[in-house]
Every structure is written in structure tokens, then in C-alpha cells.
GROMACS .gro file of C-alpha atoms in nm:
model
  156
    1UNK     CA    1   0.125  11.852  11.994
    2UNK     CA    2   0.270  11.835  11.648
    3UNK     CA    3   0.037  12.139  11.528
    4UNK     CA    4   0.215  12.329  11.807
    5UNK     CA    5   0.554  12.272  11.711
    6UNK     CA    6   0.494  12.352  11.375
    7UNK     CA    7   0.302  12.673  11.418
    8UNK     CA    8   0.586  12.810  11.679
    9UNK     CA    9   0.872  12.691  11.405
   10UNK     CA   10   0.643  12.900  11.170
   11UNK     CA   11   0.665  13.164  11.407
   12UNK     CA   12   1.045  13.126  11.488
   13UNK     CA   13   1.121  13.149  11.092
   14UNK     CA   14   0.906  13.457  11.008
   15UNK     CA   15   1.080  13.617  11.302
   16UNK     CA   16   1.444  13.532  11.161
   17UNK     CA   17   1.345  13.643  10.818
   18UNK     CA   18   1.178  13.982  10.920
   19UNK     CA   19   1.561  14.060  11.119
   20UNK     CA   20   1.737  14.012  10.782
   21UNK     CA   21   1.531  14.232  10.570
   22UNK     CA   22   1.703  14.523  10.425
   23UNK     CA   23   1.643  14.896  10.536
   24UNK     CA   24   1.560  15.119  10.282
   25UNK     CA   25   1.850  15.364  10.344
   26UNK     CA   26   2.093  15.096  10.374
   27UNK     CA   27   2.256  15.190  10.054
   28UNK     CA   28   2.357  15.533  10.202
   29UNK     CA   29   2.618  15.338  10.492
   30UNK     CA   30   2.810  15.243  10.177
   31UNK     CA   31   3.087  15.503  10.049
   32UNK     CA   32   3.056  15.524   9.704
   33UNK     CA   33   3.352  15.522   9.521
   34UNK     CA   34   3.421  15.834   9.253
   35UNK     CA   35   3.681  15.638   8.992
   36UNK     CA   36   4.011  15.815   8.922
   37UNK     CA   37   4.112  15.904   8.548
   38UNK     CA   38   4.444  15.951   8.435
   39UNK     CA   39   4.619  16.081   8.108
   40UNK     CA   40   4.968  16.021   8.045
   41UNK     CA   41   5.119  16.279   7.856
   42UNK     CA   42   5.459  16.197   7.706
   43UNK     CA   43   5.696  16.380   7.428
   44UNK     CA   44   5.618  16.310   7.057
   45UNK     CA   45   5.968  16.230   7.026
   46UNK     CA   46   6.227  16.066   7.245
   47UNK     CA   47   6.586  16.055   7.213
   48UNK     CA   48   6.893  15.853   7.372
   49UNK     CA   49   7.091  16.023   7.606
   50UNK     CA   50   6.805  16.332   7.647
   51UNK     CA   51   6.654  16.461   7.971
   52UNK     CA   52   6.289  16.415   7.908
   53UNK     CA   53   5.973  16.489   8.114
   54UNK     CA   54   5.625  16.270   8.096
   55UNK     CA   55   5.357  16.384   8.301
   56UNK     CA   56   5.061  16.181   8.371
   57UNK     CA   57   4.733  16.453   8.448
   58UNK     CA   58   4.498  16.370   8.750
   59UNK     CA   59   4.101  16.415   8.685
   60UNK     CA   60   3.775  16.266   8.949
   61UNK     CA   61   3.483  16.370   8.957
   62UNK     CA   62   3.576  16.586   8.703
   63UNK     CA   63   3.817  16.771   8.864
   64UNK     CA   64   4.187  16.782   8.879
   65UNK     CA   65   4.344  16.603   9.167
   66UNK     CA   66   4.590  16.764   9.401
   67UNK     CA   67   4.780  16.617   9.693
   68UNK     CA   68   4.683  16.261   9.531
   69UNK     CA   69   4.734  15.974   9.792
   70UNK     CA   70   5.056  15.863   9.536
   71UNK     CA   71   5.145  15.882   9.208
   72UNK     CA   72   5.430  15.648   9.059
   73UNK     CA   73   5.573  15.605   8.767
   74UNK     CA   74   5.752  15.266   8.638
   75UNK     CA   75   5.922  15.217   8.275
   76UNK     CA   76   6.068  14.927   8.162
   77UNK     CA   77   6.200  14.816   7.808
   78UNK     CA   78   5.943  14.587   7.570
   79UNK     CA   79   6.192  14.305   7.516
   80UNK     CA   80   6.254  14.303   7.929
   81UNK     CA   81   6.643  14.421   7.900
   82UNK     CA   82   6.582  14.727   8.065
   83UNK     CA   83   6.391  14.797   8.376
   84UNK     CA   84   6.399  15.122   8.577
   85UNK     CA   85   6.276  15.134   8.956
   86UNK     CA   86   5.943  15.284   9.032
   87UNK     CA   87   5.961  15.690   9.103
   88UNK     CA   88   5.795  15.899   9.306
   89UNK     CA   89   5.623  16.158   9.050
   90UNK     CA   90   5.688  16.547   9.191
   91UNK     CA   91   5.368  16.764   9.195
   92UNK     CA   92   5.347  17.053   8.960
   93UNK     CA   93   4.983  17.187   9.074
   94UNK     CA   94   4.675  17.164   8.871
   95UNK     CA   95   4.636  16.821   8.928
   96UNK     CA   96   4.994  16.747   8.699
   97UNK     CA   97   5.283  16.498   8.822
   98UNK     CA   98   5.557  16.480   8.595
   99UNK     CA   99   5.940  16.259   8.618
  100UNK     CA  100   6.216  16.312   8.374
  101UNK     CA  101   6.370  16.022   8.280
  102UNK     CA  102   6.666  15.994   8.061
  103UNK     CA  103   6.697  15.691   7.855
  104UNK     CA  104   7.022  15.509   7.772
  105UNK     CA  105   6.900  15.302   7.466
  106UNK     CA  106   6.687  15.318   7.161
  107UNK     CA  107   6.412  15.075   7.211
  108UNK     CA  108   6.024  15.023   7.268
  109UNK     CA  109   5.911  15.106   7.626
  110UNK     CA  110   5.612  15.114   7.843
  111UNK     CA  111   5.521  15.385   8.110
  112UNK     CA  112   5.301  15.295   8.354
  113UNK     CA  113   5.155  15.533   8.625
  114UNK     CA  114   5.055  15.400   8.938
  115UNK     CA  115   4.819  15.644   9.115
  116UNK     CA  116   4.550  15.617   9.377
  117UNK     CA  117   4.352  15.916   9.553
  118UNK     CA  118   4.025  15.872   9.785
  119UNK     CA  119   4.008  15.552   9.791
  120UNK     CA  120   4.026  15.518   9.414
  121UNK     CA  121   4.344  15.363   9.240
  122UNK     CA  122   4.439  15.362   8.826
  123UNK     CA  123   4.714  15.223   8.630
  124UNK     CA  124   4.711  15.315   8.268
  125UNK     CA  125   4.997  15.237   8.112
  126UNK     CA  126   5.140  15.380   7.774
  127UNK     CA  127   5.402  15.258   7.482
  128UNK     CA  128   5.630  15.508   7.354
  129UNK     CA  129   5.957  15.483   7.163
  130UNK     CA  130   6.329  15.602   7.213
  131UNK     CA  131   6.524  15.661   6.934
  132UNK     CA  132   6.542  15.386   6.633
  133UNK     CA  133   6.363  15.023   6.701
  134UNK     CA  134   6.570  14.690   6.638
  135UNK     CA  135   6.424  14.441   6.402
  136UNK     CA  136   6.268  14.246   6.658
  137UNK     CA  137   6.087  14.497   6.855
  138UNK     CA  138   5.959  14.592   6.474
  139UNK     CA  139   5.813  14.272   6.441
  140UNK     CA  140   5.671  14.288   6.748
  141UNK     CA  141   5.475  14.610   6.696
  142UNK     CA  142   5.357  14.432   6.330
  143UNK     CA  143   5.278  14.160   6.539
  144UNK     CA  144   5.027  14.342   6.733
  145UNK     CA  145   4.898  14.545   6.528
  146UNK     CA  146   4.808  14.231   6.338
  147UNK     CA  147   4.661  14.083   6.640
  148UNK     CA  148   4.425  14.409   6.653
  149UNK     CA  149   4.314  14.382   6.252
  150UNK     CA  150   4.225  14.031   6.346
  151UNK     CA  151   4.018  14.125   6.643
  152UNK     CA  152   3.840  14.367   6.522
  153UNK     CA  153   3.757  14.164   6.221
  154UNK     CA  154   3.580  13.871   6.475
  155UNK     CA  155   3.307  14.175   6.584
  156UNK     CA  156   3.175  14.173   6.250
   0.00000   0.00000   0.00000
């Protein structure tokens, strides 16, 4: 009687484990996600009080994005003084969205882009500075680039 049991639970088990093998294919009902690149292409220069226009450039698969899902920009100020409200980028073809921003203070910012397309979605973000930097945001780029040296010394 026992020999029976156990030779059916064999049975049962090898049954149960045969249903949750994997199909060969099985791969292929799985969408396969082509990553979204972005460069963000600002001034070399800003100044106070200046219309100015940063772009941020569109690329997957290796090949320029247009009609993107979204693409946002958001700035704010280093020291957290400042913040501006995310915008809407405008669409200038060829995989380009640009926003012109003027600035009301000198100071070190940080651009982000927000952008998504296919599925896919990227936020590089970028420093840049406006006009002359105070003392403290001085140190603070020192401070970091201190921070890097010291890094990069801990790989060797």
C-alpha cells in the first residue's frame, strides 16, 4: 500500500515539474527594451538677465527620436535658493528639444532632462554656471572635485 502511494506521489511530482518547464521561445513574449540616450547641449557661457536656449538631443537605437513620449526639463540652483518648475521642452525636428530659460542670478545650477520614449525613460542631468560664483558655491565645486581626486585614487 505504501509502495503505491509513493510511486503515484512520484508520478504526481514529475507531472507538476514537466508543466513548469520553460519553452524554448519563451524569451521572444518578452519586449525587449532599446535604452534611450540623451545629450544635453547647453551654451559655453551663461549670463544674468540673457535669453538662453539648452537643448537636450534624442538618440535609440541609434537613431534620433522624434515625437518622444515627453521630454522635460527642470533647473534648480546648487545651494537650493532657486528652483524653476519643470517645462515642457518644444520639438525642433531631428530628434532636438530645446527651452530658453533666462536666469535671474549668477550661481551654480543643474539641468536635468526628463525624457522617456518606447517604453524607455533617461534623466541625465548637467551642471552649468551663470555669471560669477559666490564663495561658497566655489568651495563647493573644490569640494567635489576633491572628492573625485580621492576616488579615483582608491582604484589604484
Amino acid at each position: 500500500m505504501k509502495k503505491n502511494i509513493c510511486i503515484s506521489l512520484i508520478f504526481i511530482f514529475s507531472l507538476l515539474l514537466s508543466a513548469c518547464s520553460l519553452e524554448k521561445d519563451v524569451t521572444n513574449l518578452y519586449k525587449e527594451e532599446t535604452p534611450l540616450a540623451a545629450e544635453i547641449i547647453i551654451p559655453a557661457s551663461f549670463s544674468a538677465n540673457t535669453q538662453e536656449t539648452m537643448k537636450v538631443v534624442l538618440t535609440q537605437g541609434g537613431k534620433k527620436v522624434e515625437n518622444a513620449d515627453f521630454v522635460h526639463f527642470e533647473i534648480w540652483k546648487q545651494d537650493g535658493s532657486l528652483k524653476y518648475s519643470m517645462e515642457q521642452a518644444e520639438e525642433e525636428g531631428n530628434g532636438t528639444y530645446t527651452l530658453s530659460k533666462n536666469f535671474d542670478s549668477d550661481g551654480l545650477y543643474y539641468i536635468k532632462a526628463h525624457a522617456s520614449n518606447d517604453g524607455s525613460i533617461i534623466m541625465p542631468k548637467k551642471q552649468f554656471i551663470v555669471g560669477k560664483l559666490s564663495e561658497s558655491e566655489l568651495k563647493f565645486l573644490q569640494k567635489g572635485s576633491q572628492k573625485q581626486e580621492e576616488s579615483h585614487k582608491h582604484h589604484h
